mmCIF file of C-alpha atoms in Angstrom:
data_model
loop_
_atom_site.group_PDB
_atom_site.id
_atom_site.type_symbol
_atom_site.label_atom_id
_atom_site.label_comp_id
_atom_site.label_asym_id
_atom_site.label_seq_id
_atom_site.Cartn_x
_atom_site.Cartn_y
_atom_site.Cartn_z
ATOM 1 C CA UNK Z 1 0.000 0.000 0.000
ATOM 2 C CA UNK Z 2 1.221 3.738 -0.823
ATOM 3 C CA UNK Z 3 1.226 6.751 1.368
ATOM 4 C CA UNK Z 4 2.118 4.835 4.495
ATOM 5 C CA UNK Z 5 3.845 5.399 7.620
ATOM 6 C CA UNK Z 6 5.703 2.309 9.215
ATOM 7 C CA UNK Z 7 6.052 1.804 12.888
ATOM 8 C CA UNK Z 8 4.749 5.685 13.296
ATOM 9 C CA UNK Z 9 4.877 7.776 16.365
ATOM 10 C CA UNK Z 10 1.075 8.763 17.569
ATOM 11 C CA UNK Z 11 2.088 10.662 20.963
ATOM 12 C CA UNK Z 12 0.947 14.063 18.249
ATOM 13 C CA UNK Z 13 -2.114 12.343 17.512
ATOM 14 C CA UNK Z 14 -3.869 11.863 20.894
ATOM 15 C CA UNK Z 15 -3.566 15.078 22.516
ATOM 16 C CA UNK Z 16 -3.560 12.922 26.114
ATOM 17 C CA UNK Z 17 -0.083 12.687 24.697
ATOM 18 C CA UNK Z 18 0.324 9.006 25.847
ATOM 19 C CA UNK Z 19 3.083 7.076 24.076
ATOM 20 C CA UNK Z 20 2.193 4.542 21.449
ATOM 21 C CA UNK Z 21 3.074 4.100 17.771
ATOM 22 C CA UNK Z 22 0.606 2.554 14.694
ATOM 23 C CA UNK Z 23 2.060 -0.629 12.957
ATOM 24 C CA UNK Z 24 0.486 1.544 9.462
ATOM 25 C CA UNK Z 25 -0.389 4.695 9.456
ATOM 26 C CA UNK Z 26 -2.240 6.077 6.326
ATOM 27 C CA UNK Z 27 -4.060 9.748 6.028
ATOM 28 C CA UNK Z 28 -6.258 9.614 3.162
ATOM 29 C CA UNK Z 29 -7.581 12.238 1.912
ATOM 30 C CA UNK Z 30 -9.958 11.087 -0.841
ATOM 31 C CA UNK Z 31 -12.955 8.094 -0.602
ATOM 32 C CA UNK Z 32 -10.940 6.394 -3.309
ATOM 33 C CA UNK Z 33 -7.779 6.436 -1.379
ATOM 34 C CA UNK Z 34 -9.551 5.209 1.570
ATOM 35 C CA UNK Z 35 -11.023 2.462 -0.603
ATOM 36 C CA UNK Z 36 -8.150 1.377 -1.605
ATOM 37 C CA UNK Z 37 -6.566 1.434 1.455
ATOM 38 C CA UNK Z 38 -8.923 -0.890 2.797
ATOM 39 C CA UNK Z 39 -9.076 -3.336 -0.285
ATOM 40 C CA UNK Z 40 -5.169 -3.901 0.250
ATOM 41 C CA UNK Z 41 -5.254 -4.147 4.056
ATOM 42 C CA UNK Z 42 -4.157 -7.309 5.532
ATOM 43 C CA UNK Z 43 -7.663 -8.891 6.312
ATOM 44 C CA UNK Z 44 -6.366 -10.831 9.604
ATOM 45 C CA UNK Z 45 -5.903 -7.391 11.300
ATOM 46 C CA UNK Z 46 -7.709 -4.456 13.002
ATOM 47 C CA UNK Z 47 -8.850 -0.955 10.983
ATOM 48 C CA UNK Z 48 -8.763 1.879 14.024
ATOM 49 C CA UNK Z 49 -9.662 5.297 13.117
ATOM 50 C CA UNK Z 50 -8.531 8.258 15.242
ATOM 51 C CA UNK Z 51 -9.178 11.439 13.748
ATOM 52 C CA UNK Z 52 -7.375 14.002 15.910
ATOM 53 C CA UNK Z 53 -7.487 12.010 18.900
ATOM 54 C CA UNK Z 54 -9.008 14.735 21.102
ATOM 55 C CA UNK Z 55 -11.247 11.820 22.662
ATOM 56 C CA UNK Z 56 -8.792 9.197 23.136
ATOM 57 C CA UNK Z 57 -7.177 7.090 26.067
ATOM 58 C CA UNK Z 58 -4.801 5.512 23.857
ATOM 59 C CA UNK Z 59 -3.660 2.225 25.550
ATOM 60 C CA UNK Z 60 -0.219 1.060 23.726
ATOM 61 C CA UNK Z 61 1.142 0.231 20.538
ATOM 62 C CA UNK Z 62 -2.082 -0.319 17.433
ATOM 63 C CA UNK Z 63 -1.528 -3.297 15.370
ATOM 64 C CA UNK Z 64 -3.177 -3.011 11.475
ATOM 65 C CA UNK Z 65 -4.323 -0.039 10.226
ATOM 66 C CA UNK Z 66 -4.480 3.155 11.694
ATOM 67 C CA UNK Z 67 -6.321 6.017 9.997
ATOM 68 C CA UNK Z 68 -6.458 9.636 10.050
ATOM 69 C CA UNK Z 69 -8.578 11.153 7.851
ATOM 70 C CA UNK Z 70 -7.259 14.241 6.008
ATOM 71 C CA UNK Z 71 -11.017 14.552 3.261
ATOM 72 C CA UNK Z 72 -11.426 18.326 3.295
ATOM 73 C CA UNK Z 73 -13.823 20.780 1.600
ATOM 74 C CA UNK Z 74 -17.057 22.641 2.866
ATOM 75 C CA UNK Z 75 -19.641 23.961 0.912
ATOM 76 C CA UNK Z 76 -23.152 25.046 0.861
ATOM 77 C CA UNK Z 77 -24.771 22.171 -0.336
ATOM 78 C CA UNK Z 78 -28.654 24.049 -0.973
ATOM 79 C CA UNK Z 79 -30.893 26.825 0.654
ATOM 80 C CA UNK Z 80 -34.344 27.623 1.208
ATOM 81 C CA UNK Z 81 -35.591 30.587 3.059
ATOM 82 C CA UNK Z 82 -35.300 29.363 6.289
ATOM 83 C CA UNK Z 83 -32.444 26.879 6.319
ATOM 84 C CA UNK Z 84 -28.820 26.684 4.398
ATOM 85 C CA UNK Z 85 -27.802 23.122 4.254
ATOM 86 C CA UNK Z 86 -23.822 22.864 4.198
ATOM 87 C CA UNK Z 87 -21.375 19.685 4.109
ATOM 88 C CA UNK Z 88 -18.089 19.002 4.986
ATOM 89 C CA UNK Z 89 -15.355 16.541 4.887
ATOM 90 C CA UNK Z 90 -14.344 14.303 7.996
ATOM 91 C CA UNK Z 91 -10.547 15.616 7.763
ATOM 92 C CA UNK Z 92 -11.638 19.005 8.520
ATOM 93 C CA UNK Z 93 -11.231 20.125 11.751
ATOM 94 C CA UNK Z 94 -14.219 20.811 13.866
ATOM 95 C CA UNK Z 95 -13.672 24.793 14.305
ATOM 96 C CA UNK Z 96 -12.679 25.815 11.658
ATOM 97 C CA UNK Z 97 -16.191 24.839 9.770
ATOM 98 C CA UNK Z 98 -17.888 26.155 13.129
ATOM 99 C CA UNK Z 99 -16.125 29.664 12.184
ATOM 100 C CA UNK Z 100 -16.686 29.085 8.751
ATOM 101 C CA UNK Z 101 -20.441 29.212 8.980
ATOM 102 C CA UNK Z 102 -21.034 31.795 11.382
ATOM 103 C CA UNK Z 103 -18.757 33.866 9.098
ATOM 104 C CA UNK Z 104 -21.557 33.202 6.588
ATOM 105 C CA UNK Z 105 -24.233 34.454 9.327
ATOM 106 C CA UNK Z 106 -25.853 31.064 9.730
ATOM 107 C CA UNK Z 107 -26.599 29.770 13.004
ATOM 108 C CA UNK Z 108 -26.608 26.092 14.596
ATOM 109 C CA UNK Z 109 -22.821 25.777 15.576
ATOM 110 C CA UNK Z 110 -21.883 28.834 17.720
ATOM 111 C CA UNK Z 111 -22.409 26.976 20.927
ATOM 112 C CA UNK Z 112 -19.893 24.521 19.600
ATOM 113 C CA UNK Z 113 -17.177 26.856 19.393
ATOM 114 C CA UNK Z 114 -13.663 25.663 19.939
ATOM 115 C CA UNK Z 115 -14.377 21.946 20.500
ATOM 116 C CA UNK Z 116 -11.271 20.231 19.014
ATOM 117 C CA UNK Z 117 -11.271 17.695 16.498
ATOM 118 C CA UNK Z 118 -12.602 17.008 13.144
ATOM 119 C CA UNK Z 119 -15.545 17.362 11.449
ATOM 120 C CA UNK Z 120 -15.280 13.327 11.427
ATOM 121 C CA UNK Z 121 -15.159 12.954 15.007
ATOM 122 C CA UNK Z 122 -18.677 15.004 15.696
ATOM 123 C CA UNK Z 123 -21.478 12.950 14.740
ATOM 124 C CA UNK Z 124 -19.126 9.626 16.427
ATOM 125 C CA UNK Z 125 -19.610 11.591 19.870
ATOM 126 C CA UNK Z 126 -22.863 13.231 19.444
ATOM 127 C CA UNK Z 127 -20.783 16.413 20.259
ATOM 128 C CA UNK Z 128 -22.505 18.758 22.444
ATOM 129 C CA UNK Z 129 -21.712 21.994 24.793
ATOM 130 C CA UNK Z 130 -23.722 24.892 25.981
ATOM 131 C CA UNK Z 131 -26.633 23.533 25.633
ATOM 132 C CA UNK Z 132 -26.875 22.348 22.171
ATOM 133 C CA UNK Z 133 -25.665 19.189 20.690
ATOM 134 C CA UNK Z 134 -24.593 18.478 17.542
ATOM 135 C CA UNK Z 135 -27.875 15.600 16.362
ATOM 136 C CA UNK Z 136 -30.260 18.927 16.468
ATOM 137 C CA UNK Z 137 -28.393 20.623 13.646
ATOM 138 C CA UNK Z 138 -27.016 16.848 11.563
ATOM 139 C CA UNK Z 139 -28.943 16.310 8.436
ATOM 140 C CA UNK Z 140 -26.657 12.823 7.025
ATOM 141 C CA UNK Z 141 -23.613 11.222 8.382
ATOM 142 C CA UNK Z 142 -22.065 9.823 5.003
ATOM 143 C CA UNK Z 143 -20.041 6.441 5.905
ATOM 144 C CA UNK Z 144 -17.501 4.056 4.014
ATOM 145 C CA UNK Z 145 -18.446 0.684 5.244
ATOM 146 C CA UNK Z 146 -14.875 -1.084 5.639
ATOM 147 C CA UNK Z 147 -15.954 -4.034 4.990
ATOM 148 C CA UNK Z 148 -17.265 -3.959 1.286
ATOM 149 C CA UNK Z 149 -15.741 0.181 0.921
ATOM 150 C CA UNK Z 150 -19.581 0.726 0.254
ATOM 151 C CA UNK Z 151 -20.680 4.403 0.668
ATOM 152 C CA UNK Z 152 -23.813 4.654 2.630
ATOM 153 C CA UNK Z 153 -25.614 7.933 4.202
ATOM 154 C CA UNK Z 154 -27.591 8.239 7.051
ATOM 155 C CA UNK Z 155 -30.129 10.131 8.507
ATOM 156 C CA UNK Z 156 -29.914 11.736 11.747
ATOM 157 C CA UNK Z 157 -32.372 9.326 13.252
ATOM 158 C CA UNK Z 158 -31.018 6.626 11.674
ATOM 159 C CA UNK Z 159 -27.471 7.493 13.685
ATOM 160 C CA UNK Z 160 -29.088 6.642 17.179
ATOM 161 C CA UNK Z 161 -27.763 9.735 19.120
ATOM 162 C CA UNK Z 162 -27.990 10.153 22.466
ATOM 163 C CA UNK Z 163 -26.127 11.596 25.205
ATOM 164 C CA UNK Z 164 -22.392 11.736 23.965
ATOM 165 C CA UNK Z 165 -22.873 8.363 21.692
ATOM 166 C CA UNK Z 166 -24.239 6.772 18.629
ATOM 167 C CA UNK Z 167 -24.444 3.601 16.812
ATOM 168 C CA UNK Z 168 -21.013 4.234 15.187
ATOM 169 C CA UNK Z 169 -19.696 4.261 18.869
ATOM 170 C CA UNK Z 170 -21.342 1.650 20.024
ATOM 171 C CA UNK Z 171 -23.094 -1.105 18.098
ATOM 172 C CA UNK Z 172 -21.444 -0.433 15.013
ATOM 173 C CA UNK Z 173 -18.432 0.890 16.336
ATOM 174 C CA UNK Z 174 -15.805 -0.677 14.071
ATOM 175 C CA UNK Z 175 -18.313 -1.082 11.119
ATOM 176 C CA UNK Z 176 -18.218 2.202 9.299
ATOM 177 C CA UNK Z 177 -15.752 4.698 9.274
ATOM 178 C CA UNK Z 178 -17.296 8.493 9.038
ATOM 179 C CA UNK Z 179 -16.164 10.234 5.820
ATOM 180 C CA UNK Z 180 -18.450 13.583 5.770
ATOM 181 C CA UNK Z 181 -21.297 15.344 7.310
ATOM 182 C CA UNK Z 182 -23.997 17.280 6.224
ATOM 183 C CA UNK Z 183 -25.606 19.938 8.454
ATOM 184 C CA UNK Z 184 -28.877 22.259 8.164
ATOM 185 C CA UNK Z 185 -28.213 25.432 9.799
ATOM 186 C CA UNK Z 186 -30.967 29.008 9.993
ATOM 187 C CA UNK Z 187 -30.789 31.889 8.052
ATOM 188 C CA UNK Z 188 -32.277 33.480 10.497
ATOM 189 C CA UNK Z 189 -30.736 33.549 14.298
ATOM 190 C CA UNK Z 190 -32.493 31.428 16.723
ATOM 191 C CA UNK Z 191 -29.680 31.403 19.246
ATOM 192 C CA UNK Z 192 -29.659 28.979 22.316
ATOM 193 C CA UNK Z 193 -28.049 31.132 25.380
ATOM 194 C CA UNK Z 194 -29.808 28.781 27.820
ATOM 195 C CA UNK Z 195 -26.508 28.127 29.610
ATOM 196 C CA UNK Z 196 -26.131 30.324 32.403
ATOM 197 C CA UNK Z 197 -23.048 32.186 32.249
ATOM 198 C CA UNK Z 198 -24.260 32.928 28.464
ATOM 199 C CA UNK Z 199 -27.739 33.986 29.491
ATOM 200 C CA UNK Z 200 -25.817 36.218 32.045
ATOM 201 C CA UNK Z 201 -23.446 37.767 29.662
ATOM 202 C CA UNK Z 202 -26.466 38.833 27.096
ATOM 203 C CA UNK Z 203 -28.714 40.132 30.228
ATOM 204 C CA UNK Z 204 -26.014 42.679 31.642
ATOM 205 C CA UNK Z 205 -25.329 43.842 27.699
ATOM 206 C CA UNK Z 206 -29.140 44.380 26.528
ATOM 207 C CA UNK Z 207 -27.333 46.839 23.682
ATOM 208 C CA UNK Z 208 -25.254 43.497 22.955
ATOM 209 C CA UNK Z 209 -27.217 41.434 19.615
ATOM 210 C CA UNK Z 210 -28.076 37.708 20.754
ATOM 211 C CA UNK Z 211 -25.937 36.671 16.779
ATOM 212 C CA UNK Z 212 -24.259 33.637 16.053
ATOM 213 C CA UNK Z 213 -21.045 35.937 15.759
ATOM 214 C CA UNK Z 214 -21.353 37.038 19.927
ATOM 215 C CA UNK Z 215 -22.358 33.719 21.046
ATOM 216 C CA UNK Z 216 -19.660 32.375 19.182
ATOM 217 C CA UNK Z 217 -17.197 34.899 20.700
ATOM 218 C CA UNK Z 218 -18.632 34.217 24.105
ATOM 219 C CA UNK Z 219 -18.255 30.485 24.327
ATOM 220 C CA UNK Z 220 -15.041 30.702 23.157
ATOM 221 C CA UNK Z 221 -14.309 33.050 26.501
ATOM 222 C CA UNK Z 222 -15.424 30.847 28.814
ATOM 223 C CA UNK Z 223 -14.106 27.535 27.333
ATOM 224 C CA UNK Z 224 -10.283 29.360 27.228
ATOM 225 C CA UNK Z 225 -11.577 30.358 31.002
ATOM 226 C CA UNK Z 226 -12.000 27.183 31.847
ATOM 227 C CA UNK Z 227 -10.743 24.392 29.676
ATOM 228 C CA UNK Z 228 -6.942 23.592 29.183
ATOM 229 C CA UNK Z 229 -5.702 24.134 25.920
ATOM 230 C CA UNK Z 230 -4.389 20.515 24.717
ATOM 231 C CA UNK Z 231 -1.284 21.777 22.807
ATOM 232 C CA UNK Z 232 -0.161 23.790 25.864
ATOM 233 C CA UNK Z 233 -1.315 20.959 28.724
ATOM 234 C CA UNK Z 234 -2.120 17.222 27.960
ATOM 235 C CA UNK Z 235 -5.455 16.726 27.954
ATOM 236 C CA UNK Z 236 -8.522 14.881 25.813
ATOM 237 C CA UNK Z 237 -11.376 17.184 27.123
ATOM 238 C CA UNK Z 238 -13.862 16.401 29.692
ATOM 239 C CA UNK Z 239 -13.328 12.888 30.899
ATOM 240 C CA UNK Z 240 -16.281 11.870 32.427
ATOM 241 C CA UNK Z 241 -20.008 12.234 31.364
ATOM 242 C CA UNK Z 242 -22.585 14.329 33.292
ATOM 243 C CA UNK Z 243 -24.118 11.176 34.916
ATOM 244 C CA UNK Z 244 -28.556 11.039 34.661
ATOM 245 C CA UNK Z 245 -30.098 9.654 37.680
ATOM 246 C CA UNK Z 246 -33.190 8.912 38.978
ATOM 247 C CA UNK Z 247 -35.185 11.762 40.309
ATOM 248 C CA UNK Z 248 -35.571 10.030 43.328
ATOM 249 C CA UNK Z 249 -31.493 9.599 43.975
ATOM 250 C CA UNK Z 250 -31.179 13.071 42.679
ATOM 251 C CA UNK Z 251 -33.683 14.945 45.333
ATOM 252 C CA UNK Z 252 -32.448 12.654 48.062
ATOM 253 C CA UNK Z 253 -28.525 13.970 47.273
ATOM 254 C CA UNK Z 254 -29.747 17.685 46.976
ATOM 255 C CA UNK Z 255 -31.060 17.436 50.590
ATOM 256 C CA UNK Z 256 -27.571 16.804 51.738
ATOM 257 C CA UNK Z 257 -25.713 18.971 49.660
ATOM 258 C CA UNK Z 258 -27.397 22.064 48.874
ATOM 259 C CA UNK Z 259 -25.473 23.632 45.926
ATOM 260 C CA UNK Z 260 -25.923 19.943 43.587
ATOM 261 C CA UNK Z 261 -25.743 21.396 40.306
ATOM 262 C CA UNK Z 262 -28.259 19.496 38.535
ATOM 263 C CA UNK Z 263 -30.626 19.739 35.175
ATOM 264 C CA UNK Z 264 -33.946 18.154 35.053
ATOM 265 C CA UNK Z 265 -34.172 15.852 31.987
ATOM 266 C CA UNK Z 266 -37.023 13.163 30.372
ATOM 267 C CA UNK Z 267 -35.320 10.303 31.656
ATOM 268 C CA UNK Z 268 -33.951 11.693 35.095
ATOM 269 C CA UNK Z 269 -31.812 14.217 36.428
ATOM 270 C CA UNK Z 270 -28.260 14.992 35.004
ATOM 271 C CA UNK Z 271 -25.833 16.166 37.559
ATOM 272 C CA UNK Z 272 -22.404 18.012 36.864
ATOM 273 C CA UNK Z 273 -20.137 15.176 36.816
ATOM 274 C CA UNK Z 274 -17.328 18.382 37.561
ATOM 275 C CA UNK Z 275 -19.071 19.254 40.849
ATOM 276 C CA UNK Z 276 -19.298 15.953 42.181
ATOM 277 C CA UNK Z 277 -15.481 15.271 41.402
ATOM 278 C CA UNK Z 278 -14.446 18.565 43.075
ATOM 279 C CA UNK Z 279 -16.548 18.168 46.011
ATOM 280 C CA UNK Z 280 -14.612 14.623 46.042
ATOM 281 C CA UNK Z 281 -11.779 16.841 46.464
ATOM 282 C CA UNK Z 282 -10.118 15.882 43.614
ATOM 283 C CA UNK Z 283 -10.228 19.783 42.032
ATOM 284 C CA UNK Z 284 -6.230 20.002 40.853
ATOM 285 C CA UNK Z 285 -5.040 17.192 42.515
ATOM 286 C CA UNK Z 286 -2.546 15.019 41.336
ATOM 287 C CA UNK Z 287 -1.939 11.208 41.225
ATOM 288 C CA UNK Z 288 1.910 10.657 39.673
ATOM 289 C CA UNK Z 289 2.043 12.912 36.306
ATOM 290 C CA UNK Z 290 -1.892 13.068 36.107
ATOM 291 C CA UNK Z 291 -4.329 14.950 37.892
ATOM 292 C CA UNK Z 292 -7.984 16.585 37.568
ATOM 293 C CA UNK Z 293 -7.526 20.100 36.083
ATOM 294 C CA UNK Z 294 -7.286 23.123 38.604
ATOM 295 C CA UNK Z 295 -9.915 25.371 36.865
ATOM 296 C CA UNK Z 296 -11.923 22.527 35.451
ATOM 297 C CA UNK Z 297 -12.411 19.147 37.626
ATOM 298 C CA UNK Z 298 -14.062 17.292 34.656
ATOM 299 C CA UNK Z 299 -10.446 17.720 32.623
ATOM 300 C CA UNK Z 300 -7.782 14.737 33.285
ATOM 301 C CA UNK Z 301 -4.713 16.290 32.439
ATOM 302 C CA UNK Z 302 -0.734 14.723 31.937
ATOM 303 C CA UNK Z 303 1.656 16.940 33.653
ATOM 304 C CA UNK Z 304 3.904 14.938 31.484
ATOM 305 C CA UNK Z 305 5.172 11.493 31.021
ATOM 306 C CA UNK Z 306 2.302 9.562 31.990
ATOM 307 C CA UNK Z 307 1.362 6.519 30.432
ATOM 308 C CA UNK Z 308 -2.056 4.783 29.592
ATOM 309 C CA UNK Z 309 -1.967 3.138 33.510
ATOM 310 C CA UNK Z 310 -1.537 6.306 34.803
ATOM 311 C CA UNK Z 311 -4.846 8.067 33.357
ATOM 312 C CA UNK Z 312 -6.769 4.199 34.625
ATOM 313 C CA UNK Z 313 -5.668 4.663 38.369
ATOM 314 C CA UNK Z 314 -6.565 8.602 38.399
ATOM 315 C CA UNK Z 315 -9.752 7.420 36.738
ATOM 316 C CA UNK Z 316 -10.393 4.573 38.939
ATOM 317 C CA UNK Z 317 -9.700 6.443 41.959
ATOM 318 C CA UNK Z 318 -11.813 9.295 41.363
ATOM 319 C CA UNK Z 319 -14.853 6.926 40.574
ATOM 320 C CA UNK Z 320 -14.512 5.303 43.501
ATOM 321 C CA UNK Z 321 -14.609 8.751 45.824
ATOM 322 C CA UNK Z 322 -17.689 9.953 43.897
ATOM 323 C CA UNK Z 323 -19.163 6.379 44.226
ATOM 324 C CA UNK Z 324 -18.067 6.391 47.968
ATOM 325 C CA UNK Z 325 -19.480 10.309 48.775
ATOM 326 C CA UNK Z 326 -22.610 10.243 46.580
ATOM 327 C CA UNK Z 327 -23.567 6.866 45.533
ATOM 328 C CA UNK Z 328 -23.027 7.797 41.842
ATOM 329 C CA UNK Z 329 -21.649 6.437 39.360
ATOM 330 C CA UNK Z 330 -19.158 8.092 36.489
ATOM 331 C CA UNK Z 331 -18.519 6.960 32.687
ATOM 332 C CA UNK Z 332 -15.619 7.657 31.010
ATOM 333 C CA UNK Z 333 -16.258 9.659 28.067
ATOM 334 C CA UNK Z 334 -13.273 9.308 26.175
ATOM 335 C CA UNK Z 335 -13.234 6.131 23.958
ATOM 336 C CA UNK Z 336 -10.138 3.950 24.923
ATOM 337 C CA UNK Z 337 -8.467 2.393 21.954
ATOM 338 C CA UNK Z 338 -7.623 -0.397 21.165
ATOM 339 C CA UNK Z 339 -10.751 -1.541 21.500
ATOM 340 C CA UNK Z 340 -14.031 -3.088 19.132
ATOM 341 C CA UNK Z 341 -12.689 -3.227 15.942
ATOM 342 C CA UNK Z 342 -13.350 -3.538 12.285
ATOM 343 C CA UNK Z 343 -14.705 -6.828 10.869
ATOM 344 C CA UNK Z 344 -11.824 -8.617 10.182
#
């Protein structure tokens, strides 16, 4: 096979920095490069797909194929009145097509500001911040099945989102590997400032224009407030998801601890996975060369030199304080790898 890298060095490619290298490494930037990638692969071993690696706990050396898509290109696909309907490639990293289209004035994105990784990456998660997640705004994933190299689109509710997952991360995870998105956006600003510190920031400024432009600008403020950035400290975002309980668990925790930050939701109540780590006391504390993020309790971050056993017994230890304190329990939300894999 052409265009790839041997034995290759993936410590820039998980921004966790964790060492590990990729028996073959390829970065294709076209379907039929990834096609043929996939028709030459040696059958008897694993396909992973890693994007950026902005969501990974990468746990030693990958065996196979390891991809990292580099399809670019975003366009405006159609229009109506109401709605502009845009697509872009999976190689394409995540904010730069958030800036792109609220450049253009459309809005749908703005509370997605500064996310990292690519456009490729998004509908895997079910990316979400502020508020808004990504399935409200996701007309068609488009796929590559690696199997057969088959291109196949699907709807958004044929993608099974929920909360930070969908099928491609679970029951197909290993099946399909994302190659493009397409996304229907408004014309006409219907801006979500829900989130309190946003809804804050808009009340004290009435002469300040609710636009995708200042919402944009805003979230960007308080993620750099908040959030490491990965280049400058280790990190792959927040590591734990905002855990839904029963109502019943939830009212009986916020008569013993006044301040629970919680949200009502259908299925429950979702707590702030960050509170209940701090008030775990684990707020900037350090285990070896990991710890839980000073400004940010939700962030695991590597001080430097820490390996894949290091981020499991900081994880492990602060599930089993929030367990022990408030009877709840915490997912990771960062997809460890390796992991399911491709059919072989």
């Amino acid at each position: 096979m052409s265009g790839l890298e041997h034995n290759a060095d993936l410590r820039a490619l998980n921004t966790l920095g964790l060492p590990a290298k990729a028996h073959h490494l390829a970065r294709p930037a076209t379907l039929d490069a990834l096609r043929q990638l996939l028709a030459e692969r040696d059958l008897s071993q694993p396909v992973f797909v890693i994007g950026e690696g902005s969501n990974l706990v990468i746990d030693g050396d990958l065996p196979g194929l390891t991809l990292s898509l580099a399809i670019d290109g975003m366009v405006k696909v159609k229009e109506d009145d109401s709605h502009v309907w845009v697509a872009a490639g999976a190689g394409v990293h995540w904010d730069d097509l958030v800036a792109w289209t609220v450049e253009q004035g459309w809005q749908g994105l703005e509370n997605l500001s500064l996310i990292p990784g690519t456009t490729g990456a998004a509908p895997f998660q079910n990316i979400g911040a502020y508020g808004v997640e990504l399935s409200q705004v996701l007309e068609q994933v488009t796929v590559m099945e690696i199997a057969s190299g088959k291109v196949l689109h699907f709807s958004a509710a044929e993608c099974e989102f929920a909360y930070r997952d969908s099928r491609f991360k679970s029951r197909d995870r290993g099946r399909y590997i994302i190659t493009g998105i397409e996304l229907r956006l408004n014309r006409q600003p219907r801006c979500n400032i829900d989130y309190a510190p946003l809804q804050a920031f808009f009340a004290q400024r009435p002469g300040v224009a609710v636009t995708p432009a200042a919402v944009r600008e805003q979230v960007i403020a308080i993620r750099s407030s908040k959030l490491p950035d990965p280049t400058v400290l280790a990190n792959a975002g927040s590591f734990f998801k905002n855990p839904v309980v029963p109502a019943s668990l939830a009212a009986s925790l916020q008569q013993r601890h006044e301040k629970l930050v919680s949200y009502p939701q259908p299925e429950g109540v979702k707590l702030a996975a960050g509170w209940l780590i701090e008030q775990a006391g684990w707020k900037g504390r350090r285990l070896g060369p990991v710890g839980m993020h000073s400004e940010q309790a939700l962030v695991l971050v590597n001080h430097g030199g820490a390996t894949c056993d290091d981020v499991t017994a900081l994880a492990e230890a602060v599930c089993r304080d929030v367990k022990a304190r408030f009877g709840v329990e915490l997912e990771q939300e960062p997809v460890r790898m390796p992991g399911p894999t491709a059919n072989r």
